[in-house]
Amino acid sequence: MAHLLLNLYRVPDDEAADVRRLLDEHRIPWYETQPSPWGISHGGIWVAEDRDVAEARRLFQEYQAERSARVRAEYAAAREAGTAPTFVGVLRANPLYVILALVAIVLVLLLSALPVWLLLA
């Protein structure tokens, strides 16, 4: 019976490709399901054989630990170099988007408080 190794919801393409390559390098049979057209399922990478599940999970955990350390180091280097994204940087690059997002947040907060305000008034 197949076992889900990686749900592809919000998984970057490079990470999914790395996992596929990792399974291929270790000759672990796998298959991939595609996302559903209605967004119910996001697709996944599955290990086909029961006997390979433990090894695939071990390899995947090692990969995730390595990737996490690498990405954290890249982010720290970007922060140190001043190239990491910041609120001010996003505001300068796309002010209309930020202003509209802030207006939407205020509207949601006001609509959420409206029933309480009407009950107290």
Coordinates of N, CA and C in Angstrom, one line a residue:
M1 N 0.8 -1.2 0.0 CA 0.0 0.0 0.0 C 0.9 1.2 0.0
A2 N 0.5 2.2 -0.8 CA 1.3 3.4 -0.9 C 1.2 4.3 0.4
H3 N 2.2 5.1 0.6 CA 2.3 6.0 1.8 C 2.7 7.4 1.3
L4 N 1.9 8.4 1.8 CA 2.2 9.7 1.4 C 3.5 10.2 2.1
L5 N 4.4 10.6 1.3 CA 5.7 11.1 1.8 C 5.7 12.6 1.9
L6 N 5.1 13.3 0.9 CA 5.1 14.8 0.9 C 3.9 15.3 0.3
N7 N 3.1 16.0 1.0 CA 1.9 16.7 0.5 C 2.5 18.0 -0.2
L8 N 2.0 18.2 -1.4 CA 2.6 19.3 -2.2 C 2.0 20.7 -2.0
Y9 N 1.2 20.8 -1.0 CA 0.5 22.1 -0.7 C 1.6 23.1 -0.3
R10 N 1.8 24.2 -1.0 CA 2.7 25.2 -0.8 C 4.2 24.7 -0.7
V11 N 4.5 23.7 -1.4 CA 5.8 23.2 -1.5 C 6.5 23.8 -2.8
P12 N 7.6 24.5 -2.6 CA 8.3 25.1 -3.8 C 8.7 24.0 -4.8
D13 N 8.7 24.4 -6.1 CA 9.0 23.5 -7.1 C 10.4 22.8 -6.9
D14 N 11.4 23.6 -6.5 CA 12.7 23.1 -6.3 C 12.8 22.1 -5.2
E15 N 12.0 22.2 -4.2 CA 12.0 21.2 -3.1 C 11.3 19.9 -3.6
A16 N 10.2 20.0 -4.3 CA 9.6 18.8 -4.8 C 10.5 18.1 -5.8
A17 N 11.2 18.9 -6.6 CA 12.2 18.2 -7.5 C 13.3 17.6 -6.8
D18 N 13.8 18.2 -5.7 CA 14.8 17.6 -4.9 C 14.4 16.3 -4.3
V19 N 13.1 16.2 -3.8 CA 12.6 15.0 -3.2 C 12.5 13.9 -4.3
R20 N 12.0 14.3 -5.5 CA 11.9 13.3 -6.5 C 13.3 12.7 -6.9
R21 N 14.3 13.6 -7.0 CA 15.6 13.2 -7.3 C 16.2 12.3 -6.2
L22 N 15.9 12.7 -4.9 CA 16.4 11.9 -3.8 C 15.9 10.5 -3.9
L23 N 14.6 10.3 -4.1 CA 14.0 9.0 -4.2 C 14.6 8.2 -5.4
D24 N 14.8 8.9 -6.5 CA 15.3 8.2 -7.7 C 16.8 7.8 -7.4
E25 N 17.6 8.6 -6.8 CA 19.0 8.2 -6.5 C 19.1 7.0 -5.6
H26 N 18.1 6.8 -4.7 CA 18.1 5.7 -3.8 C 17.2 4.5 -4.3
R27 N 16.8 4.7 -5.5 CA 16.0 3.6 -6.2 C 14.8 3.2 -5.4
I28 N 14.1 4.2 -4.8 CA 12.9 4.0 -4.1 C 11.7 4.3 -5.1
P29 N 10.9 3.3 -5.3 CA 9.7 3.5 -6.2 C 8.7 4.5 -5.6
W30 N 8.3 5.4 -6.5 CA 7.4 6.5 -6.0 C 6.5 6.9 -7.2
Y31 N 5.4 7.6 -6.8 CA 4.6 8.2 -7.9 C 4.0 9.5 -7.3
E32 N 3.5 10.3 -8.2 CA 3.0 11.6 -7.8 C 1.6 11.8 -8.2
T33 N 0.8 12.3 -7.3 CA -0.6 12.7 -7.7 C -0.7 14.2 -7.9
Q34 N -1.5 14.5 -8.9 CA -1.6 15.9 -9.3 C -2.7 16.6 -8.4
P35 N -2.7 17.9 -8.3 CA -3.7 18.6 -7.5 C -5.1 18.5 -8.3
S36 N -6.1 18.5 -7.5 CA -7.5 18.4 -8.1 C -7.8 19.8 -8.7
P37 N -8.7 19.8 -9.7 CA -9.0 21.0 -10.3 C -9.8 22.0 -9.3
W38 N -10.4 21.4 -8.3 CA -11.3 22.2 -7.4 C -10.6 22.6 -6.1
G39 N -9.3 22.2 -6.0 CA -8.5 22.6 -4.8 C -8.8 21.7 -3.6
I40 N -9.4 20.6 -3.8 CA -9.7 19.7 -2.6 C -8.4 18.9 -2.2
S41 N -7.7 18.5 -3.2 CA -6.4 17.8 -3.0 C -5.3 18.6 -3.6
H42 N -4.2 18.7 -3.0 CA -3.0 19.5 -3.5 C -2.0 18.6 -4.1
G43 N -2.2 17.4 -4.3 CA -1.2 16.5 -4.9 C -0.2 16.0 -3.8
G44 N 0.5 15.0 -4.2 CA 1.5 14.5 -3.3 C 2.5 13.6 -3.9
I45 N 3.6 13.3 -3.2 CA 4.6 12.4 -3.6 C 4.4 11.2 -2.7
W46 N 4.2 10.0 -3.3 CA 3.9 8.8 -2.6 C 5.0 7.8 -2.7
V47 N 5.3 7.0 -1.7 CA 6.2 5.9 -1.7 C 5.3 4.7 -2.1
A48 N 5.7 4.0 -3.1 CA 4.9 2.9 -3.7 C 4.9 1.6 -2.8
E49 N 6.0 1.3 -2.3 CA 6.2 0.0 -1.6 C 6.3 0.2 -0.1
D50 N 5.6 -0.7 0.7 CA 5.7 -0.6 2.2 C 7.1 -0.8 2.7
R51 N 7.9 -1.6 2.1 CA 9.2 -1.9 2.6 C 10.1 -0.7 2.5
D52 N 9.8 0.2 1.6 CA 10.7 1.4 1.4 C 10.2 2.6 2.2
V53 N 9.1 2.6 2.9 CA 8.6 3.7 3.6 C 9.6 4.3 4.7
A54 N 10.1 3.4 5.5 CA 11.0 3.8 6.6 C 12.3 4.5 6.0
E55 N 12.8 3.9 5.0 CA 14.0 4.5 4.4 C 13.7 5.8 3.7
A56 N 12.6 5.9 3.1 CA 12.2 7.1 2.4 C 12.0 8.2 3.4
R57 N 11.3 7.9 4.5 CA 11.1 8.9 5.6 C 12.4 9.4 6.2
R58 N 13.3 8.4 6.4 CA 14.6 8.8 7.0 C 15.4 9.7 6.1
L59 N 15.4 9.4 4.8 CA 16.1 10.2 3.8 C 15.4 11.6 3.7
F60 N 14.1 11.6 3.8 CA 13.4 12.9 3.7 C 13.7 13.8 4.9
Q61 N 13.7 13.2 6.1 CA 14.0 14.0 7.3 C 15.5 14.5 7.2
E62 N 16.4 13.7 6.7 CA 17.8 14.2 6.5 C 17.8 15.4 5.5
Y63 N 17.1 15.2 4.5 CA 17.0 16.3 3.4 C 16.4 17.6 4.0
Q64 N 15.3 17.4 4.8 CA 14.7 18.6 5.4 C 15.6 19.3 6.3
A65 N 16.3 18.6 7.1 CA 17.3 19.2 8.1 C 18.3 20.0 7.3
E66 N 18.9 19.4 6.3 CA 19.9 20.0 5.5 C 19.3 21.3 4.8
R67 N 18.1 21.1 4.2 CA 17.5 22.3 3.5 C 17.2 23.4 4.5
S68 N 16.7 23.0 5.7 CA 16.4 24.0 6.7 C 17.6 24.8 7.1
A69 N 18.7 24.1 7.3 CA 19.9 24.8 7.7 C 20.4 25.7 6.6
R70 N 20.3 25.2 5.3 CA 20.8 26.0 4.2 C 20.0 27.2 4.0
V71 N 18.7 27.1 4.0 CA 17.8 28.2 3.8 C 17.9 29.3 4.9
R72 N 18.1 28.8 6.2 CA 18.3 29.7 7.3 C 19.6 30.5 7.1
A73 N 20.6 29.8 6.6 CA 21.9 30.5 6.4 C 21.8 31.5 5.3
E74 N 21.1 31.2 4.2 CA 20.9 32.1 3.1 C 20.1 33.3 3.6
Y75 N 19.1 33.1 4.4 CA 18.3 34.2 4.9 C 19.1 35.1 5.8
A76 N 19.9 34.5 6.7 CA 20.8 35.3 7.6 C 21.8 36.1 6.8
A77 N 22.3 35.5 5.7 CA 23.3 36.2 4.8 C 22.6 37.4 4.1
A78 N 21.3 37.2 3.7 CA 20.6 38.2 3.0 C 20.2 39.4 4.0
R79 N 19.9 39.0 5.2 CA 19.6 40.1 6.3 C 20.9 40.9 6.5
E80 N 22.0 40.2 6.6 CA 23.3 40.8 6.9 C 23.7 41.7 5.7
A81 N 23.4 41.3 4.5 CA 23.7 42.1 3.3 C 22.7 43.2 3.1
G82 N 21.5 43.1 3.8 CA 20.5 44.1 3.6 C 19.6 43.9 2.4
T83 N 19.6 42.6 1.9 CA 18.8 42.3 0.7 C 17.5 41.5 1.1
A84 N 17.4 41.2 2.3 CA 16.2 40.4 2.8 C 15.0 41.3 2.7
P85 N 13.8 40.7 2.3 CA 12.6 41.6 2.2 C 12.2 42.1 3.5
T86 N 11.8 43.4 3.6 CA 11.3 44.0 4.8 C 10.0 44.7 4.4
F87 N 9.3 45.1 5.4 CA 8.0 45.9 5.2 C 8.3 47.1 4.4
V88 N 9.3 47.9 4.8 CA 9.6 49.1 4.1 C 10.0 48.8 2.7
G89 N 10.7 47.8 2.4 CA 11.1 47.4 1.1 C 9.9 47.1 0.2
V90 N 9.0 46.3 0.8 CA 7.8 45.9 0.0 C 6.9 47.2 -0.2
L91 N 6.9 48.1 0.8 CA 6.1 49.3 0.6 C 6.7 50.2 -0.5
R92 N 8.0 50.3 -0.6 CA 8.6 51.0 -1.6 C 8.4 50.4 -3.0
A93 N 8.5 49.1 -3.1 CA 8.4 48.4 -4.3 C 7.0 48.3 -4.9
N94 N 6.0 48.2 -4.0 CA 4.6 48.1 -4.4 C 3.7 48.8 -3.4
P95 N 3.7 50.1 -3.4 CA 2.9 50.8 -2.4 C 1.4 50.6 -2.5
L96 N 0.9 50.5 -3.7 CA -0.6 50.3 -3.9 C -1.0 49.0 -3.2
Y97 N -0.2 47.9 -3.4 CA -0.6 46.6 -2.8 C -0.6 46.7 -1.3
V98 N 0.4 47.3 -0.7 CA 0.5 47.4 0.7 C -0.7 48.3 1.3
I99 N -1.0 49.4 0.6 CA -2.1 50.2 1.1 C -3.4 49.5 1.0
L100 N -3.6 48.8 -0.1 CA -4.9 48.0 -0.2 C -5.0 46.9 0.8
A101 N -3.9 46.3 1.1 CA -3.9 45.2 2.1 C -4.2 45.8 3.5
L102 N -3.6 46.9 3.8 CA -3.9 47.5 5.1 C -5.3 48.0 5.2
V103 N -5.9 48.5 4.1 CA -7.3 48.9 4.1 C -8.2 47.7 4.3
A104 N -7.8 46.6 3.6 CA -8.6 45.4 3.8 C -8.6 44.9 5.2
I105 N -7.4 44.9 5.8 CA -7.3 44.5 7.2 C -8.1 45.4 8.2
V106 N -8.1 46.7 8.0 CA -8.9 47.6 8.8 C -10.4 47.3 8.6
L107 N -10.8 47.0 7.3 CA -12.2 46.7 7.1 C -12.6 45.4 7.7
V108 N -11.8 44.4 7.7 CA -12.1 43.1 8.4 C -12.2 43.3 9.9
L109 N -11.3 44.1 10.4 CA -11.4 44.4 11.9 C -12.7 45.2 12.2
L110 N -13.0 46.1 11.4 CA -14.2 46.9 11.7 C -15.5 46.0 11.5
L111 N -15.5 45.2 10.5 CA -16.7 44.3 10.3 C -16.8 43.3 11.5
S112 N -15.6 42.9 12.0 CA -15.6 41.9 13.1 C -16.1 42.6 14.4
A113 N -15.8 43.9 14.6 CA -16.2 44.6 15.8 C -17.7 45.1 15.7
L114 N -18.2 45.2 14.5 CA -19.5 45.8 14.3 C -20.6 45.1 15.1
P115 N -20.7 43.8 15.2 CA -21.8 43.2 16.0 C -21.7 43.6 17.4
V116 N -20.5 43.6 18.0 CA -20.3 44.0 19.4 C -20.7 45.4 19.6
W117 N -20.3 46.3 18.7 CA -20.7 47.7 18.8 C -22.2 47.9 18.7
L118 N -22.9 47.2 17.8 CA -24.3 47.3 17.7 C -25.0 46.8 19.0
L119 N -24.5 45.7 19.6 CA -25.1 45.2 20.8 C -24.9 46.2 22.0
L120 N -23.8 46.9 22.0 CA -23.5 47.8 23.1 C -24.2 49.1 22.9
A121 N -24.5 49.5 21.7 CA -25.1 50.8 21.4 C -26.6 50.9 21.7

